[in-house]
XYZ file of C-alpha atoms in Angstrom:
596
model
C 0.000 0.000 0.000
C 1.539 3.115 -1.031
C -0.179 6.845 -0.665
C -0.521 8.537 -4.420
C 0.911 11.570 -5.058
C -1.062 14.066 -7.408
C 0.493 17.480 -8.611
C -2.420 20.161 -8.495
C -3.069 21.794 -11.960
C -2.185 25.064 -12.163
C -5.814 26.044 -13.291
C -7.742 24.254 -10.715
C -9.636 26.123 -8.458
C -11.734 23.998 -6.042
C -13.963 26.413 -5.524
C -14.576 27.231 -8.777
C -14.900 23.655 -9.587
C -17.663 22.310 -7.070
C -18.897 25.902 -6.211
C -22.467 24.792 -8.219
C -22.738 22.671 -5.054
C -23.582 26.153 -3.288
C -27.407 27.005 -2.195
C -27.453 23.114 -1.470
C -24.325 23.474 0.702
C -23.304 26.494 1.964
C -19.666 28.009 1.206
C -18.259 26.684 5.210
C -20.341 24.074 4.702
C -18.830 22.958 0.803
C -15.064 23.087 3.089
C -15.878 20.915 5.348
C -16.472 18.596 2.740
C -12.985 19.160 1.307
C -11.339 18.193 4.699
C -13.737 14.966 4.911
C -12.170 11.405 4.285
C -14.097 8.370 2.783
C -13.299 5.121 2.667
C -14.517 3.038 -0.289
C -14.094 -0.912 -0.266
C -15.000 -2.612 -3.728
C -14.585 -0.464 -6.494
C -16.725 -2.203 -9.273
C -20.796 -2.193 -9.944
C -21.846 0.594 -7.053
C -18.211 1.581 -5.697
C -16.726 2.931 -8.772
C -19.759 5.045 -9.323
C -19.551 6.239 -5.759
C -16.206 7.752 -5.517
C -16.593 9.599 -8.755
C -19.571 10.741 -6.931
C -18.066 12.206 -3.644
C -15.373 13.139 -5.747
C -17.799 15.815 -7.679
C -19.279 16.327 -4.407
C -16.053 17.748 -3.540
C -15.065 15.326 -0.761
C -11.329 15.835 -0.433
C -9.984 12.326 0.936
C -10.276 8.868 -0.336
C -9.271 5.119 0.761
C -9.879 3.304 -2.497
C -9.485 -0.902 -2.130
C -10.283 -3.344 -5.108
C -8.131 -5.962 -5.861
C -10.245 -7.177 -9.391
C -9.419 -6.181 -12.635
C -12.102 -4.901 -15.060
C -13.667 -6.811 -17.709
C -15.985 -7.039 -20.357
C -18.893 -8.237 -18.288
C -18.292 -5.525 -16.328
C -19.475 -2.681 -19.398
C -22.967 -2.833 -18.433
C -22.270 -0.886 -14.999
C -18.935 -0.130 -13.973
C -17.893 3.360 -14.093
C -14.725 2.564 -14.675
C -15.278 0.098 -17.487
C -14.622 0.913 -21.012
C -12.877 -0.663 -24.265
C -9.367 1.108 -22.984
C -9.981 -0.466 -19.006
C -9.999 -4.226 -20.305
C -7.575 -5.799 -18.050
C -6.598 -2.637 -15.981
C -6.669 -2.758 -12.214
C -10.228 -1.596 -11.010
C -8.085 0.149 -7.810
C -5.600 2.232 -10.427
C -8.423 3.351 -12.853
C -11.292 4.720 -10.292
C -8.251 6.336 -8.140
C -6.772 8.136 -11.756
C -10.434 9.131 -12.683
C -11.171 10.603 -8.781
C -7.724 12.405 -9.369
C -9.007 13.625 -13.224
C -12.121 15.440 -11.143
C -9.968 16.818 -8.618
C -6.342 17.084 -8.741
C -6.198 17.972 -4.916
C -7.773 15.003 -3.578
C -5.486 13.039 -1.621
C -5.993 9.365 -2.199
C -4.901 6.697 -0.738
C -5.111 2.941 -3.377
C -5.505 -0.583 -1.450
C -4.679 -2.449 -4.471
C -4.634 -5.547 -3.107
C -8.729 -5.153 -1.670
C -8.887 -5.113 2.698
C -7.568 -8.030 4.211
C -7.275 -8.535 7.767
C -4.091 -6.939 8.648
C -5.219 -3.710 6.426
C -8.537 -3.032 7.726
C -6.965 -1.056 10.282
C -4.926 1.273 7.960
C -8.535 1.405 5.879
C -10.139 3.105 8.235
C -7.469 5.396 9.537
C -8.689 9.064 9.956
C -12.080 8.208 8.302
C -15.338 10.077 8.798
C -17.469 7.472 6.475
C -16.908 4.094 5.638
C -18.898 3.209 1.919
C -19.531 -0.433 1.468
C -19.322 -1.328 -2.377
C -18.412 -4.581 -2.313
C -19.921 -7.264 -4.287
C -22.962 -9.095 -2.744
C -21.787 -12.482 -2.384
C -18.642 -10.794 -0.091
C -19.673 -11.179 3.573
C -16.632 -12.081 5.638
C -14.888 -9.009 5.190
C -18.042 -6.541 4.805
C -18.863 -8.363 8.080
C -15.838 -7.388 9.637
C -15.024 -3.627 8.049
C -18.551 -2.889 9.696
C -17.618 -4.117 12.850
C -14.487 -2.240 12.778
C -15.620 0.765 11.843
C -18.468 0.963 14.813
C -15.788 -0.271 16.933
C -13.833 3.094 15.919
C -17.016 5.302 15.862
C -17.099 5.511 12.166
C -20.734 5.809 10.520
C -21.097 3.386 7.711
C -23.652 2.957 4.719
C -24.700 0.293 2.092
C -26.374 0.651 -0.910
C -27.501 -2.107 -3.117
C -28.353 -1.406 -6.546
C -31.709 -3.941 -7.086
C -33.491 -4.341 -10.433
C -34.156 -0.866 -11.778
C -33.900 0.626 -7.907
C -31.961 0.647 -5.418
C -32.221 -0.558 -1.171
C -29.734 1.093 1.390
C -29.006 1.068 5.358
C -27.325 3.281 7.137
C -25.233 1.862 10.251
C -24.070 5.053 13.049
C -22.095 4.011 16.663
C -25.027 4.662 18.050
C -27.378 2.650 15.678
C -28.241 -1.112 15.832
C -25.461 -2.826 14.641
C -24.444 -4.344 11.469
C -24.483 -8.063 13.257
C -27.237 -7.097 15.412
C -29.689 -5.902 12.482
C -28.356 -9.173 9.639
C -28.179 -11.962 12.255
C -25.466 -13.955 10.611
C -24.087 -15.925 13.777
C -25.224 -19.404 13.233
C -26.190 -19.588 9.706
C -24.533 -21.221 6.287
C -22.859 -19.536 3.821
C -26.202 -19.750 1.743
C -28.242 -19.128 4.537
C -26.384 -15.845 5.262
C -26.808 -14.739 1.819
C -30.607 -14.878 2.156
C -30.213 -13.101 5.089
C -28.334 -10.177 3.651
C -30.845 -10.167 0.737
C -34.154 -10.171 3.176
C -31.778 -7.332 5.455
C -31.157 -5.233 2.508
C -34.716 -5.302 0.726
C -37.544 -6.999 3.468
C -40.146 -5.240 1.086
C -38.979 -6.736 -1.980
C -40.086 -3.924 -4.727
C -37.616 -4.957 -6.972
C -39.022 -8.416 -7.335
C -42.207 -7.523 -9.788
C -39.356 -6.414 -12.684
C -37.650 -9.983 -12.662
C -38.524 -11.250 -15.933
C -36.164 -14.567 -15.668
C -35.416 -15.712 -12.065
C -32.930 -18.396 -12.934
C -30.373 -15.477 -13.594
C -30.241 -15.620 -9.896
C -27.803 -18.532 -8.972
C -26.313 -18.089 -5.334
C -24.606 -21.285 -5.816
C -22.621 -19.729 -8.551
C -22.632 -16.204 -6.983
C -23.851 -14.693 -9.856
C -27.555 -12.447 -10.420
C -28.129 -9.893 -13.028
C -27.835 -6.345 -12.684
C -28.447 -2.959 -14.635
C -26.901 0.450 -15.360
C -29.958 2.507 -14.061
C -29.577 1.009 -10.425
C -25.704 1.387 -10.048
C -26.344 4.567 -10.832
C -29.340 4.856 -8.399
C -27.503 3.557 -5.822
C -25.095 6.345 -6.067
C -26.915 9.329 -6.242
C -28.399 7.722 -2.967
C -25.294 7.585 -1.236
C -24.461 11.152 -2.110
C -27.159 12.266 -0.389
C -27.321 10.541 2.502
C -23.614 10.668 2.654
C -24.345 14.559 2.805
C -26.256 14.397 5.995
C -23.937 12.219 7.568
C -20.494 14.167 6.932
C -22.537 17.470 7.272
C -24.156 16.791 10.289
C -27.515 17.791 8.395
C -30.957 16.617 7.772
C -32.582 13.718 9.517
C -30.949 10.564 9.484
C -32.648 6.721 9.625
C -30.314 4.432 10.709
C -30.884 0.844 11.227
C -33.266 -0.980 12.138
C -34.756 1.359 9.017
C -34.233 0.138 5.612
C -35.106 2.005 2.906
C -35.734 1.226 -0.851
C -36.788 2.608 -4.085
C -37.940 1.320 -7.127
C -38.741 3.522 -10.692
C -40.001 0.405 -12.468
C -42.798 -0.076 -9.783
C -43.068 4.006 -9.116
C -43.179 2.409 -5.576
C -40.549 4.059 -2.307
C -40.767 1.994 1.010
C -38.878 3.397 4.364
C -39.688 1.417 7.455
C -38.680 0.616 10.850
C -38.151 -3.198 11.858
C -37.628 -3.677 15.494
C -34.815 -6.225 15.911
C -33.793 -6.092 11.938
C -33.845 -9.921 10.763
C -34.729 -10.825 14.593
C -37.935 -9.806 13.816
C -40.911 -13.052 13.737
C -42.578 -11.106 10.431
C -38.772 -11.006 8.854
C -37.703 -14.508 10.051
C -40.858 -15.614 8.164
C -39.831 -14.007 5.056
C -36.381 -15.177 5.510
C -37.680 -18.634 5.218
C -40.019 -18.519 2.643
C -36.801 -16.917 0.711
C -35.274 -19.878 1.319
C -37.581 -22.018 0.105
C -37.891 -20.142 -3.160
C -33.785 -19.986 -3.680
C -34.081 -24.007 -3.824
C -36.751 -23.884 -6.327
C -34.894 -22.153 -8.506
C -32.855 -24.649 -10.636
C -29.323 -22.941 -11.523
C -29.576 -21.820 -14.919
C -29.761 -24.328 -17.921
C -28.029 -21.843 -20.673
C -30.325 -23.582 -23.096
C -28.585 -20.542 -25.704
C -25.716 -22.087 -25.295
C -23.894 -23.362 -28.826
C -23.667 -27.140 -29.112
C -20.700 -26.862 -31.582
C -17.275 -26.457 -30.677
C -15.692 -22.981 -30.994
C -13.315 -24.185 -34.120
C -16.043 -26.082 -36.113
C -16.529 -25.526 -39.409
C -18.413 -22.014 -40.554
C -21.457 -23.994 -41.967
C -22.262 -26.093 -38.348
C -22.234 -23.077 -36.723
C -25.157 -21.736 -38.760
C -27.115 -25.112 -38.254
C -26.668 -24.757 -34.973
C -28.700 -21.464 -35.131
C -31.001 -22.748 -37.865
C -32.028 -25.429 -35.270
C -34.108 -22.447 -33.360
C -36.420 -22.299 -36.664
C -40.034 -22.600 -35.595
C -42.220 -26.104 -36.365
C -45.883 -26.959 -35.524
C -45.288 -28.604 -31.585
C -41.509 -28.250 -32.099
C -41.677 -31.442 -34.046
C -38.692 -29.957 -36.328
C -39.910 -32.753 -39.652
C -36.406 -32.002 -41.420
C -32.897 -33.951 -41.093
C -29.570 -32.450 -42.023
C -26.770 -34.289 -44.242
C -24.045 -32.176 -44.675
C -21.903 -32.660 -48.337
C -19.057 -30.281 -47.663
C -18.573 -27.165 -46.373
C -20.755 -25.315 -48.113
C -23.616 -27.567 -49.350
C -26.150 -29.490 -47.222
C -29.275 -31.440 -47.836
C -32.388 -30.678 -45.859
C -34.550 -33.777 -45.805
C -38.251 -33.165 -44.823
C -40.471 -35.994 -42.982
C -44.067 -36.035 -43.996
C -45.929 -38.767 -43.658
C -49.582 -39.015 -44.565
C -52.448 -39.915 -41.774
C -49.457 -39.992 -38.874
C -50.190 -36.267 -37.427
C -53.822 -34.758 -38.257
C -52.432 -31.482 -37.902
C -50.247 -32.270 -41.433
C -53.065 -31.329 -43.134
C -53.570 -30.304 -47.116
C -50.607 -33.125 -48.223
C -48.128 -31.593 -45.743
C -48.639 -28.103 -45.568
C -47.875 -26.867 -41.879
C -44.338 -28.800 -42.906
C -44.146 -26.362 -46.498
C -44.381 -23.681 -43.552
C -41.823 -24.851 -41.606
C -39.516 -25.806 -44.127
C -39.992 -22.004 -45.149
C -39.057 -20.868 -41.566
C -36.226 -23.089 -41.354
C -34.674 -21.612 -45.021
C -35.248 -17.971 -43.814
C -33.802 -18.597 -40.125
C -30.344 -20.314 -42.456
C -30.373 -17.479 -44.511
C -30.339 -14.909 -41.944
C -27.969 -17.197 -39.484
C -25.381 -17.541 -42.880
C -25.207 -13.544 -43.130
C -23.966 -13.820 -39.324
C -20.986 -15.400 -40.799
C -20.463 -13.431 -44.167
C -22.220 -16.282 -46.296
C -24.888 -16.739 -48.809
C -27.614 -18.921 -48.932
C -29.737 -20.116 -52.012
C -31.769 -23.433 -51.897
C -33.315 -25.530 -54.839
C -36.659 -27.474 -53.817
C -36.079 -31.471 -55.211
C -39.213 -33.534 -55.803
C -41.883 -30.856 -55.034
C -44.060 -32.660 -56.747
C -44.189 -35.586 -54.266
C -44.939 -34.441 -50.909
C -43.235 -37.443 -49.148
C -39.891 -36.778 -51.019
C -39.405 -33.579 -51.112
C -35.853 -32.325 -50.102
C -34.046 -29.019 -50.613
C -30.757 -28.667 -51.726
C -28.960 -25.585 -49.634
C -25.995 -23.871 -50.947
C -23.757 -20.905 -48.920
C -20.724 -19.030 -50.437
C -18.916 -16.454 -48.751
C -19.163 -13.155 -49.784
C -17.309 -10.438 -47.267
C -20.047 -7.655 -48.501
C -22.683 -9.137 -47.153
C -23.712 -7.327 -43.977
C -25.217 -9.621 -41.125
C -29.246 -9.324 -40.846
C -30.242 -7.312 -37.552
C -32.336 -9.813 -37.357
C -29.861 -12.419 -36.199
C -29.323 -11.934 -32.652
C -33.452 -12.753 -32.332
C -32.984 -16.116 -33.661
C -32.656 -17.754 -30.260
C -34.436 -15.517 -28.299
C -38.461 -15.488 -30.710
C -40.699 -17.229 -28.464
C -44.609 -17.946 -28.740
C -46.135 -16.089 -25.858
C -49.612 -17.135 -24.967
C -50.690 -14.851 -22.214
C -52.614 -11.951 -22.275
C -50.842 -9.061 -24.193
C -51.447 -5.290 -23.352
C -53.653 -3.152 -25.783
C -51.569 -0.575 -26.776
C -52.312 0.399 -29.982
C -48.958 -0.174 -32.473
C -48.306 2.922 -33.701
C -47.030 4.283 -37.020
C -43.246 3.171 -37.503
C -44.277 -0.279 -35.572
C -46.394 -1.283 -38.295
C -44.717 -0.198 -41.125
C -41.601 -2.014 -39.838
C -43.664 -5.115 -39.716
C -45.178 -4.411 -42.904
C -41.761 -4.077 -44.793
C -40.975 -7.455 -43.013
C -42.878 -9.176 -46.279
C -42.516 -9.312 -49.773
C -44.136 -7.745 -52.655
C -46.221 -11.368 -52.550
C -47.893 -10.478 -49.079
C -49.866 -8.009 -47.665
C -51.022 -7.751 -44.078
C -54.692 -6.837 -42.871
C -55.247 -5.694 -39.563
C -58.208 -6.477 -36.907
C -58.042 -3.722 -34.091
C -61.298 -3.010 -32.807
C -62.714 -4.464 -29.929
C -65.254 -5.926 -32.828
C -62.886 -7.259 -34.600
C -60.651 -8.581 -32.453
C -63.627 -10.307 -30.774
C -64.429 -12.029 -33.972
C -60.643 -13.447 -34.237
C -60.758 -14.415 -30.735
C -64.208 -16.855 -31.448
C -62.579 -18.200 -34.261
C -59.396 -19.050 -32.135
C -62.170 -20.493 -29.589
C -63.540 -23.010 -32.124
C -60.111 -23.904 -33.203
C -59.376 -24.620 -29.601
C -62.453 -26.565 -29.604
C -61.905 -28.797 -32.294
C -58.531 -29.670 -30.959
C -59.544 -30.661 -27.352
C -62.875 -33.302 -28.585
C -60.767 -34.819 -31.496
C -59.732 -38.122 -30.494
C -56.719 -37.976 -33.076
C -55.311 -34.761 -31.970
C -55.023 -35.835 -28.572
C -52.854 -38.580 -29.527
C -50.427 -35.539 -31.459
C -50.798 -33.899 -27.774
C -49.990 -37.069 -25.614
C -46.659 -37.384 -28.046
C -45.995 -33.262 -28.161
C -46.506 -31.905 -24.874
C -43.771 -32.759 -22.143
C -44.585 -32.342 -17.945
C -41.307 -33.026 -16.682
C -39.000 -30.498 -17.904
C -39.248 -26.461 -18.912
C -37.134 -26.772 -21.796
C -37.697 -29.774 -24.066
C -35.162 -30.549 -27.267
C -38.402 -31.970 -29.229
C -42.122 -30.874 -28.396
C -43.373 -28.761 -26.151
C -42.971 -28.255 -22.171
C -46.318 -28.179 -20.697
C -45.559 -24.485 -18.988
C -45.485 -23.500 -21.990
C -48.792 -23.917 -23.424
C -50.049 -20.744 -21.329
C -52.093 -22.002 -18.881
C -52.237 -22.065 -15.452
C -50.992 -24.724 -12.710
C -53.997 -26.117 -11.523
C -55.446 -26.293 -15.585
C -51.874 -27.511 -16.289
C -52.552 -30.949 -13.477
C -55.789 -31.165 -14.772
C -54.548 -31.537 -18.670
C -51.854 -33.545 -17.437
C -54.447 -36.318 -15.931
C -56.618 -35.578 -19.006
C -53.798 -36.363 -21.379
C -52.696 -39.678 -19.934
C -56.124 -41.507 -21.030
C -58.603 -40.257 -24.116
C -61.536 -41.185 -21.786
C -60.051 -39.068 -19.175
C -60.146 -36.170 -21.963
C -63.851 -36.908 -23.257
C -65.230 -37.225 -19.586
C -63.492 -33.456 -18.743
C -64.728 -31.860 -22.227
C -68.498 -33.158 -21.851
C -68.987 -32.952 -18.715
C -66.540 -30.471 -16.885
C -66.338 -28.251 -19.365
C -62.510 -28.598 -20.476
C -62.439 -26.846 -23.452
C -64.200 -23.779 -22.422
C -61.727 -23.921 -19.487
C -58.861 -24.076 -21.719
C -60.033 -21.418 -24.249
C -60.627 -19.462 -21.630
C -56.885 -19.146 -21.052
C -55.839 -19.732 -24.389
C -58.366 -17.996 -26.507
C -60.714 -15.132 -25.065
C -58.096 -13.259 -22.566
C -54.714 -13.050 -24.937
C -57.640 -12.494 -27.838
C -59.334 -9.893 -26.315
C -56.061 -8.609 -24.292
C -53.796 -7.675 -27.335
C -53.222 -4.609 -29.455
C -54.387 -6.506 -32.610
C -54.557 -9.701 -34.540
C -53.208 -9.883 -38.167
C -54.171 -11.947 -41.226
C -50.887 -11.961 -43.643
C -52.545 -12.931 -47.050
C -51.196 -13.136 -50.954
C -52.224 -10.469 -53.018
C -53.278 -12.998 -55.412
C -55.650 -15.483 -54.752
C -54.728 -19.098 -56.639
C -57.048 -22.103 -56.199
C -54.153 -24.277 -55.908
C -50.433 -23.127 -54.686
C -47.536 -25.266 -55.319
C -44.941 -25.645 -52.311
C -42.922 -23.373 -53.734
C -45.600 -20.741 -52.349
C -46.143 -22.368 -49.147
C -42.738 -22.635 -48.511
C -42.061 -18.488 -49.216
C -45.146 -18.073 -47.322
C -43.535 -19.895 -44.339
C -40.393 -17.615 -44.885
C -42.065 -14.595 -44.478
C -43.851 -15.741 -41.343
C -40.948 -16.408 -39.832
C -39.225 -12.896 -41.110
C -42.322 -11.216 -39.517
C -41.945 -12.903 -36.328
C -38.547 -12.013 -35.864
C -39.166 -8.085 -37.045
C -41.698 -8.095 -33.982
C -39.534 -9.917 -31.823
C -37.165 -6.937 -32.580
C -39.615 -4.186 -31.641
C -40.286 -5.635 -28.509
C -43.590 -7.234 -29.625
C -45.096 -10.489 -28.485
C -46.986 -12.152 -31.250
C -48.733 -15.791 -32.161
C -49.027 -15.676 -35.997
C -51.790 -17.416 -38.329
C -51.520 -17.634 -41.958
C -54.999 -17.857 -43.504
C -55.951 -18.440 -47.489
């Protein structure tokens, strides 16, 4: 540990630079803060951000102690992480960047982070200890705050959750750190829900979770954004303010505080005992009951081809995300070289009653699949054209697929939406689109296509009743349930081939019901007549997405033809599955029908 030495510029002025602070602070007040010292452990997602933050606030003393080097999955919130940081120590940058606001600040690097025999020299001479240390670091945050009461040194944590950030402030005279987190006696994991319960008992952020397996305390990893790092530091700044100042009304713990934009929702309470508390201990363990439910994370994104394969398996192994009715994916690969591949396509007649008109859902697919390979190829600077063999025998056809390289071909924006187009069943919200939405969608299709809208409630009624029947007709014919008993999977969220029962958009109980409905036809025919299954199910399925949307769509050809070759069908099933990803671009949840 060495002190840094920084040469004042010539042209800095301190008052001149933080003298905007003044009519917030007042001038005796604004040099007091230049004689304050703050120490600042863990210089990454929140404690980056806060010492360029006291450093603007014109605090004139900092302890700075990282020992981590910045990366690139630190970009989405690290102050101190750009392009030129890669690889730099997170201790040298934030200290050079502190320096950069104000020459005169006297700062003092821990390059190595606090260990035991430096929390002492951390601490030295300190008026405010900031705790920015990573979440999953408790055995040293544990003992810094310990320290630091024992040395009369008022302490504060910030947490940057979801879109919003949680904070507790810790004074001598305060309930303690320990006191207030109750960690004596508990497991590593158990102490992390703890800390988590401690830090946020009301839980705002929760609502804005949109995938909870991102949260995997066995691999000390959970997601985190921009908007609440910075949150979290504008927080600090102003409590930090009251506390150095002297100023304003303080709530130190057993308050906890948090605030969260997404939910336009602010919670400051007072818990009597902190995690001691029989309301909190009860949350505590229903926390840690729903920690164990959550699986760790199957990165189901993840490629299933080595890094140094061959170009052209790299784009099958994105051209495997193309849609297919159940995810019953009827094609085969056999790859001829490195640039040509046969596709072959299994139809066979009478198997699946949903391979109706000779094959045609397949002719879709097949279309899908050829537009998802074309757009995957221009990932990798390639080509694609395609020849259809035997279309004139549905149970033969194959197509022959061709790529070339071609360095001016620019990759489709619509790539990086390959893996992530789902089909969302639930209710939408009924926004209208607007202008640029639609006409984005609209260019989606070729000169063959057009697109006509149903937006009124009218209208959108009449699309929901036709939906209904559909429903209908699927749940009371004895042949589609055997298609469902092979399709739809129970046991797993993710399924390879079919479709996981979650996702068929309806809820538990109607999900336990179908499941004991799908074992045994009977079972199905005695719920449809007499319990009213189907109504049930289009319920869910049918009348509140159908009536909850902004609009359902009809994408017809602009010329009608009694009879349409493959060819057509296949096109047709190309631009379906360009449309879907346009919309999966804008943000837009759609289920798509193709009528004639």
């Amino acid at each position: 540990m060495t002190k840094s030495e920084h040469i004042p510029s010539a042209h800095f002025d301190y008052e001149i630079a933080f003298g905007r602070t003044l009519g917030w602070v007042s001038q005796t007040e604004l040099h007091i803060l230049r004689r304050k010292r703050v120490a600042i452990a863990g210089l990454g997602g929140v404690g980056g951000s806060h010492a360029l933050m006291l450093a603007r606030l014109g605090i004139g003393a900092f302890h700075l102690a990282d020992f981590d080097r910045f990366d690139l999955a630190n970009m989405n919130r690290q102050a101190g992480a750009f392009s030129s940081t890669i690889g730099a120590p997170k201790c040298a940058i934030i200290a050079n960047m502190v320096a950069d606001i104000n020459p005169e600040a006297q700062i003092t690097p821990f390059p190595k982070g606090i260990t035991d025999s430096s929390i002492d020299a951390f601490l030295d001479g300190v008026d405010l200890f900031v705790d920015g240390l990573d979440f999953f670091v408790l055995d040293i945050r544990r003992k810094l705050f310990a320290r630091a009461r024992e040395k009369g040194i008022p302490a504060i944590t910030v947490a940057p959750l979801g879109l919003g950030s949680a904070w507790l402030i810790f004074t001598p005279d305060s309930m303690s750190f320990e006191e207030y987190f109750r960690f004596d006696g508990a497991s590593t994991e158990q102490q992390y829900v703890r800390f988590m319960i401690g830090l946020a008992p009301a839980a705002l952020h929760r609502p804005a979770l949109v995938d909870p397996s991102r949260v995997d305390f066995s691999a000390k990893a959970g997601p985190s954004t921009p908007m609440a790092c910075g949150m979290a530091s504008a927080i600090l700044g102003a409590e930090a303010l009251k506390v150095l100042l002297k100023r304003g009304s303080l709530r130190p713990a057993p308050w906890f505080h948090q605030f969260d934009p997404h939910g336009l929702r602010f919670k400051s309470s007072r818990t009597q005992g902190g995690n001691a508390h029989p309301v909190r201990r009860i949350k505590i363990a229903l926390a840690q009951h729903w920690i164990k439910r959550i699986a760790p994370r199957e990165d189901i994104y993840a490629s299933s081809v080595a890094e140094d394969a061959p170009t052209l398996y790299k784009i099958l192994d994105l051209a495997r995300w193309a849609p297919s009715g159940d995810n019953e994916q009827p094609w085969r690969f056999d790859v001829l070289d490195d640039h040509h591949i046969r596709v072959h396509l299994h139809y066979e007649p009478g198997a699946n009653i949903y391979e109706y008109a000779n094959g045609r859902p397949i002719w879709l697919a097949a279309g899908g699949l050829l537009e998802t390979l074309r757009i995957a190829a221009s990932k990798f600077g390639f080509t694609c054209d395609w020849t259809i063999e035997n279309e004139n025998e549905p149970e033969h056809i194959r197509l022959f697929v061709t790529f070339k390289e071609n360095d001016t071909v620019p990759a489709s924006p619509l790539a990086p939406f390959i893996m992530s187009r789902t089909v969302d069943r639930r209710p939408y919200r009924r926004d209208r689109l607007d202008a640029q939405e639609k006409k984005c969608l609209e260019a989606a299709l070729s000169d063959t296509f057009y697109i006509e809208w149903f937006e009124s409630r009218k209208d959108r009624w009449a699309a929901t009743r036709l939906n209904m029947l559909a429903t209908r007709l699927r749940l009371t014919i004895e042949d589609c349930h055997k298609v469902h008993q092979k399709a739809i999977h129970f046991e797993n969220n993710h399924a390879a081939y079919g479709l996981p029962a979650k996702a068929v958009g309806l809820d538990p109980m109607t999900i336990a019901i179908m499941r004991w409905a799908n074992a045994k036809w009977s079972r199905s025919k005695i719920l449809n007549r007499f319990l009213g299954g189907a109504w049930a199910a289009s319920l869910q399925l049918d009348i509140l997405p159908g009536l909850n949307c902004a609009a359902h769509f009809f994408i017809r050809w602009r010329e009608d033809r009694p009879d349409r070759p493959v060819s057509d069908w296949i096109e047709a099933g190309r631009t379906l599955q360009r449309f879907w990803l346009t919309a999966e671009s804008l943000g837009l949840s759609c289920n798509q029908v193709l009528r004639h």
